[in-house]
Amino acid sequence: MTEKGSKPEALALLSSERPRNLGSFGAAGLLFGDWGTSRLYVLGLAFLVAGRTSFTLICMMSLLILAVAWAYSQICRLYPEGGGVYSAARAKHPLLGVLAALLLFADYTVTASLSALEAFHYFGLETTITHDTDTVDAGSEIVTQDSHKEDSPEVRTPLLKTAAFWAIVAIVAVGAVNMLGPKHSSGLAMVVAAAMILITLLIVIFALPQIDWRQIHWGTFELSSLSDTSKLWHAFVAIVLALSGVEAIASLTGVMKKPVYRTASRAIWMVAFEVAVFNILLGLVMLSIYPLDREKHTADMLAHMAYHYTGAWGEWPVRILGGLLLLSATNTAIGALMGLLYVMSRDTELPRVLQKLNGFGAPWLSGIIASAVPIVVLIFVNNVEGLSHLYAIGIVGAVAINCVICSFHARLRRYWRRSFMLMIGVLLSVIWITIAIDKTNATIFVGIVLVLGFGLRFATKHLSGRRAKPSLLRQAFLDQLTPEAMLKPRILMATAGGSQLAEAACEQAQKEDSALVVAFVREVALNYKVEGAARMTLDNDPAAQALYVDFLEAGHRHNVPIIPAYDTGTNAPEMLAELAALNGVSKLIIGTSRRGTLHQIIKGSFQRKLESLLGPDTPVEVLAPK
């Protein structure tokens, strides 16, 4: 037996169910921390791509955000235990689950890189902070990919003054903080949300009264030809990265207060309406500035808007708070990467070494990888537009998979819900394909992630097949069944699936200094045999597995060894008598029934049957739950 205060690793992993203490406001803060902060770079990118036509794109993006918000309000209802797209896809097929997880891995990686880089752009690095009025307006033209860079000379900046260098330093620092465990790296979500809303309100409140609505330059782009429509579609695809962060809410359902659907829906719609409405308002504010250069404010458009309408006293709070918000998004992304690697390792999709915890309870090797990969991306791609090309392919692919899978879920009963969910999934799939065609770098990036991820999974499965290891539950049994424990006297606890007697049985075994044999007997009374059906065992019976985790927890608290005994058949008393004889128990414990009189009459002879089979040397005692 291990020391009473510290659980063995396998038991700690098995009993790691998290408390459901996350309310709607807390969940909204966590969702807003990523989804809401995207406006810090999406507005500038939209104006870079489409100039004054960008308002059309922002409106289209807001509609898509509301549609995806509805979809995820349903997805959270369908999967209330968390896991996001990984859980939904894995329920269909393990390989599909790995594909979804690797797409999320790509998204979180670029989220960390882009957020850290943009944070230092808002702090002023590699950004021309000038208060001169722009002399050239962007106009309404939608530019093709990278066409605006042809005549831009490359300017070499000293390393210590580059945003990329300090972004790498920040990622290393954030990774180190995450090594201290979630206790030291969480809890800022509500502050992040409040600060972002404060920035937005500051700009909107000061700007709206100053806007001359008759003089706004809306742009003159027309959809008069197929070429014009194609340009608008490709420009829209270029800013679809505003969807980033939506998967966070699906991953949080496992810790939300019940009913999960209500908690998740409130959080989703609070954030979705704020993001959609205020992005449109900020788009109007952006258009009201004339002239406005296409490229000059790509990295810090929100700060430029703040200066234009409030002056320097409003600009610097936006820069400071915006930078801090983006660093917080970096922290969230690195934490999500660590969690994703840890969960895939627990599901035996990746090597078990990724589960190794340090003294603070954080998976240290997963933490190193979660910090190293965004740094590698920044070394090769260290500008906002380049990272934006890599960004969307991961999140759009993951959300598309989630929506398509859930459109066929049995609990999505209404026909219109299924149809709308499938339409959203198909639309996102078309966007994903467009990104893969348009953004060669993004396709190469996600291809590298998939090849490495599936290669590591293949190696993990191959090695585990060569040297089979016990399951986590069986490892938990082995950890506490020391030679000394196996020499103790034994008491047998008979159960058919309830763990209510776990505390009482362990207390009795502790008093008698005995090991507790927990016999899970599944009485199967069928008059025919199902062809091809596998016999139920401890390894494929979820109810038995959950029961044994509860008994292992109680046994650990009372320092009582738990010995499993699982059997199925048509005669429970005979099976229990056989298990009692095999284990040499001193007595057998059964529980009282809380069911009605008819059940007690039918089952009333159960104890007498046991006593007749066991004989007088092995008494049968009835134990009431605590």
Coordinates of N, CA, C and O in Angstrom, one line a residue, residues 442-519:
A442 N -0.3 27.2 -45.4 CA -1.2 26.6 -44.4 C -1.3 25.1 -44.7 O -1.3 24.3 -43.7
T443 N -1.4 24.7 -45.9 CA -1.6 23.3 -46.3 C -0.4 22.5 -45.9 O -0.4 21.4 -45.3
I444 N 0.8 23.1 -46.2 CA 2.1 22.4 -45.8 C 2.2 22.3 -44.3 O 2.5 21.2 -43.8
F445 N 1.8 23.4 -43.6 CA 1.9 23.4 -42.1 C 1.0 22.3 -41.5 O 1.5 21.5 -40.7
V446 N -0.3 22.3 -41.9 CA -1.2 21.3 -41.3 C -0.8 19.9 -41.8 O -1.0 18.9 -41.0
G447 N -0.2 19.8 -43.0 CA 0.2 18.5 -43.4 C 1.4 17.9 -42.6 O 1.4 16.7 -42.2
I448 N 2.3 18.8 -42.2 CA 3.4 18.4 -41.3 C 2.9 17.9 -40.0 O 3.3 16.9 -39.4
V449 N 1.9 18.7 -39.4 CA 1.3 18.3 -38.1 C 0.6 17.0 -38.2 O 0.8 16.1 -37.3
L450 N -0.1 16.7 -39.3 CA -0.8 15.5 -39.4 C 0.2 14.3 -39.6 O 0.0 13.2 -39.0
V451 N 1.2 14.5 -40.4 CA 2.1 13.4 -40.7 C 2.9 13.1 -39.4 O 3.0 11.9 -39.0
L452 N 3.3 14.1 -38.6 CA 4.0 13.8 -37.4 C 3.1 13.2 -36.3 O 3.5 12.3 -35.6
G453 N 1.9 13.7 -36.3 CA 0.9 13.2 -35.3 C 0.6 11.8 -35.5 O 0.6 10.9 -34.6
F454 N 0.2 11.5 -36.8 CA -0.2 10.1 -37.1 C 1.0 9.2 -37.0 O 0.9 8.0 -36.7
G455 N 2.2 9.7 -37.4 CA 3.4 8.9 -37.3 C 3.7 8.5 -35.8 O 4.0 7.3 -35.5
L456 N 3.5 9.5 -34.9 CA 3.7 9.2 -33.5 C 2.7 8.2 -33.0 O 3.0 7.4 -32.1
R457 N 1.4 8.4 -33.4 CA 0.4 7.5 -33.0 C 0.7 6.0 -33.5 O 0.5 5.1 -32.7
F458 N 1.1 5.9 -34.7 CA 1.5 4.6 -35.3 C 2.6 3.9 -34.4 O 2.5 2.7 -34.1
A459 N 3.6 4.7 -34.1 CA 4.7 4.2 -33.3 C 4.2 3.8 -31.9 O 4.6 2.7 -31.4
T460 N 3.3 4.6 -31.3 CA 2.8 4.3 -30.0 C 2.0 3.0 -30.0 O 2.2 2.1 -29.1
K461 N 1.1 2.8 -31.0 CA 0.4 1.6 -31.1 C 1.2 0.4 -31.4 O 1.0 -0.7 -30.8
H462 N 2.2 0.6 -32.2 CA 3.1 -0.5 -32.6 C 3.9 -1.0 -31.4 O 4.0 -2.2 -31.1
L463 N 4.5 -0.1 -30.6 CA 5.2 -0.5 -29.4 C 4.3 -1.1 -28.3 O 4.7 -2.0 -27.6
S464 N 3.2 -0.5 -28.1 CA 2.3 -1.0 -27.1 C 1.8 -2.4 -27.5 O 1.5 -3.2 -26.6
G465 N 1.7 -2.7 -28.8 CA 1.3 -4.0 -29.2 C 2.3 -5.1 -29.0 O 2.1 -6.2 -28.7
R466 N 3.6 -4.6 -29.1 CA 4.7 -5.5 -28.8 C 4.9 -5.9 -27.4 O 5.3 -7.0 -27.0
R467 N 4.6 -4.9 -26.5 CA 4.7 -5.2 -25.1 C 3.5 -4.7 -24.4 O 3.4 -3.5 -24.0
A468 N 2.5 -5.6 -24.3 CA 1.2 -5.2 -23.8 C 1.3 -4.8 -22.3 O 2.0 -5.4 -21.5
K469 N 0.6 -3.7 -22.0 CA 0.7 -3.2 -20.7 C -0.8 -3.2 -20.1 O -1.7 -3.2 -20.8
P470 N -0.9 -3.3 -18.8 CA -2.2 -3.4 -18.2 C -2.9 -2.1 -18.4 O -2.3 -1.0 -18.5
S471 N -4.3 -2.2 -18.4 CA -5.1 -1.0 -18.5 C -4.9 -0.1 -17.2 O -4.3 -0.6 -16.2
L472 N -5.3 1.1 -17.3 CA -5.2 2.0 -16.1 C -5.8 1.4 -14.9 O -5.3 1.5 -13.8
L473 N -7.0 0.8 -15.1 CA -7.7 0.3 -13.9 C -6.9 -0.9 -13.3 O -6.8 -1.0 -12.1
R474 N -6.5 -1.8 -14.2 CA -5.7 -2.9 -13.7 C -4.4 -2.5 -13.0 O -4.0 -3.1 -12.0
Q475 N -3.8 -1.4 -13.6 CA -2.6 -0.9 -13.0 C -2.9 -0.3 -11.6 O -2.1 -0.5 -10.7
A476 N -4.1 0.3 -11.4 CA -4.5 0.8 -10.1 C -4.6 -0.3 -9.1 O -4.2 -0.2 -7.9
F477 N -5.1 -1.5 -9.5 CA -5.2 -2.6 -8.6 C -3.8 -3.1 -8.3 O -3.5 -3.4 -7.1
L478 N -3.0 -3.2 -9.3 CA -1.6 -3.7 -9.0 C -0.8 -2.8 -8.0 O -0.1 -3.3 -7.2
D479 N -1.0 -1.5 -8.2 CA -0.3 -0.6 -7.3 C -0.5 -0.8 -5.8 O 0.3 -0.6 -5.0
Q480 N -1.8 -1.2 -5.5 CA -2.1 -1.3 -4.0 C -2.1 -2.8 -3.5 O -2.3 -3.0 -2.3
L481 N -1.9 -3.7 -4.4 CA -1.9 -5.1 -4.0 C -0.5 -5.6 -3.8 O 0.1 -6.3 -4.6
T482 N 0.1 -5.1 -2.7 CA 1.5 -5.5 -2.4 C 1.5 -6.9 -1.8 O 0.5 -7.4 -1.5
P483 N 2.7 -7.5 -1.7 CA 2.7 -8.9 -1.1 C 2.1 -8.9 0.3 O 1.4 -9.9 0.7
E484 N 2.4 -7.8 1.1 CA 1.8 -7.8 2.5 C 0.3 -7.7 2.4 O -0.4 -8.3 3.2
A485 N -0.3 -7.0 1.4 CA -1.7 -6.9 1.3 C -2.4 -8.2 0.9 O -3.4 -8.6 1.4
M486 N -1.7 -9.0 0.1 CA -2.2 -10.3 -0.3 C -2.2 -11.3 0.8 O -2.9 -12.3 0.7
L487 N -1.4 -11.1 1.8 CA -1.3 -12.0 2.9 C -2.4 -11.8 4.0 O -2.6 -12.6 4.9
K488 N -3.1 -10.7 3.9 CA -4.1 -10.3 4.9 C -5.4 -11.2 4.8 O -5.6 -11.8 3.7
P489 N -6.1 -11.4 5.9 CA -7.4 -12.1 5.8 C -8.3 -11.3 4.8 O -8.1 -10.1 4.6
R490 N -9.4 -12.0 4.3 CA -10.2 -11.4 3.3 C -11.7 -11.4 3.6 O -12.2 -12.4 4.2
I491 N -12.3 -10.3 3.3 CA -13.8 -10.2 3.4 C -14.3 -10.0 2.0 O -13.7 -9.3 1.2
L492 N -15.4 -10.7 1.6 CA -16.0 -10.5 0.3 C -17.2 -9.6 0.3 O -18.1 -9.9 1.1
M493 N -17.2 -8.6 -0.5 CA -18.3 -7.7 -0.6 C -19.0 -8.0 -1.9 O -18.5 -7.8 -3.0
A494 N -20.3 -8.4 -1.9 CA -21.1 -8.8 -3.1 C -21.8 -7.6 -3.6 O -22.5 -6.9 -2.8
T495 N -21.7 -7.2 -4.8 CA -22.4 -6.1 -5.4 C -22.8 -6.4 -6.8 O -22.1 -7.2 -7.5
A496 N -23.9 -5.8 -7.2 CA -24.4 -6.0 -8.6 C -24.3 -4.6 -9.4 O -24.9 -4.5 -10.4
G497 N -23.5 -3.7 -8.8 CA -23.3 -2.4 -9.6 C -23.4 -1.2 -8.8 O -23.1 -0.1 -9.3
G498 N -23.8 -1.2 -7.5 CA -23.9 0.0 -6.7 C -22.7 0.1 -5.8 O -22.1 -0.9 -5.3
S499 N -22.2 1.4 -5.7 CA -21.0 1.6 -4.8 C -21.4 2.3 -3.5 O -20.6 2.9 -2.8
Q500 N -22.7 2.3 -3.2 CA -23.1 2.9 -1.9 C -22.5 2.3 -0.7 O -22.4 3.0 0.3
L501 N -22.2 1.1 -0.8 CA -21.6 0.4 0.4 C -20.1 0.5 0.5 O -19.5 -0.1 1.4
A502 N -19.5 1.2 -0.4 CA -18.0 1.3 -0.4 C -17.4 1.8 0.9 O -16.5 1.1 1.5
E503 N -18.0 2.9 1.4 CA -17.4 3.4 2.7 C -17.6 2.5 3.8 O -16.7 2.2 4.6
A504 N -18.8 2.0 4.0 CA -19.2 1.1 5.1 C -18.3 -0.2 5.0 O -17.8 -0.7 6.1
A505 N -18.2 -0.8 3.8 CA -17.5 -2.0 3.7 C -16.0 -1.8 4.0 O -15.3 -2.6 4.7
C506 N -15.4 -0.7 3.5 CA -14.0 -0.4 3.8 C -13.7 -0.1 5.3 O -12.7 -0.5 5.8
E507 N -14.7 0.5 5.9 CA -14.5 0.8 7.4 C -14.5 -0.5 8.1 O -13.7 -0.7 9.0
Q508 N -15.4 -1.5 7.7 CA -15.4 -2.8 8.4 C -14.1 -3.5 8.2 O -13.6 -4.2 9.1
A509 N -13.7 -3.5 6.9 CA -12.4 -4.2 6.6 C -11.2 -3.6 7.3 O -10.3 -4.3 7.8
Q510 N -11.3 -2.3 7.5 CA -10.2 -1.6 8.2 C -10.2 -2.0 9.7 O -9.1 -2.3 10.3
K511 N -11.3 -2.1 10.3 CA -11.4 -2.6 11.7 C -10.9 -4.0 11.9 O -10.3 -4.3 12.9
E512 N -11.1 -4.8 10.9 CA -10.7 -6.2 11.0 C -9.3 -6.5 10.4 O -8.9 -7.6 10.3
D513 N -8.7 -5.4 9.9 CA -7.4 -5.5 9.3 C -7.4 -6.5 8.2 O -6.5 -7.4 8.1
S514 N -8.4 -6.4 7.3 CA -8.6 -7.4 6.2 C -8.5 -6.7 4.9 O -8.7 -5.5 4.7
A515 N -8.2 -7.5 3.8 CA -8.4 -7.0 2.5 C -9.9 -7.2 2.1 O -10.5 -8.1 2.6
L516 N -10.3 -6.4 1.1 CA -11.7 -6.4 0.7 C -11.8 -7.0 -0.7 O -11.3 -6.3 -1.6
V517 N -12.4 -8.1 -0.9 CA -12.7 -8.7 -2.2 C -14.0 -8.1 -2.7 O -15.0 -8.4 -2.1
V518 N -14.0 -7.3 -3.7 CA -15.2 -6.7 -4.2 C -15.7 -7.6 -5.4 O -15.0 -7.6 -6.5
A519 N -16.8 -8.3 -5.2 CA -17.3 -9.2 -6.3 C -18.4 -8.5 -7.0 O -19.5 -8.2 -6.5

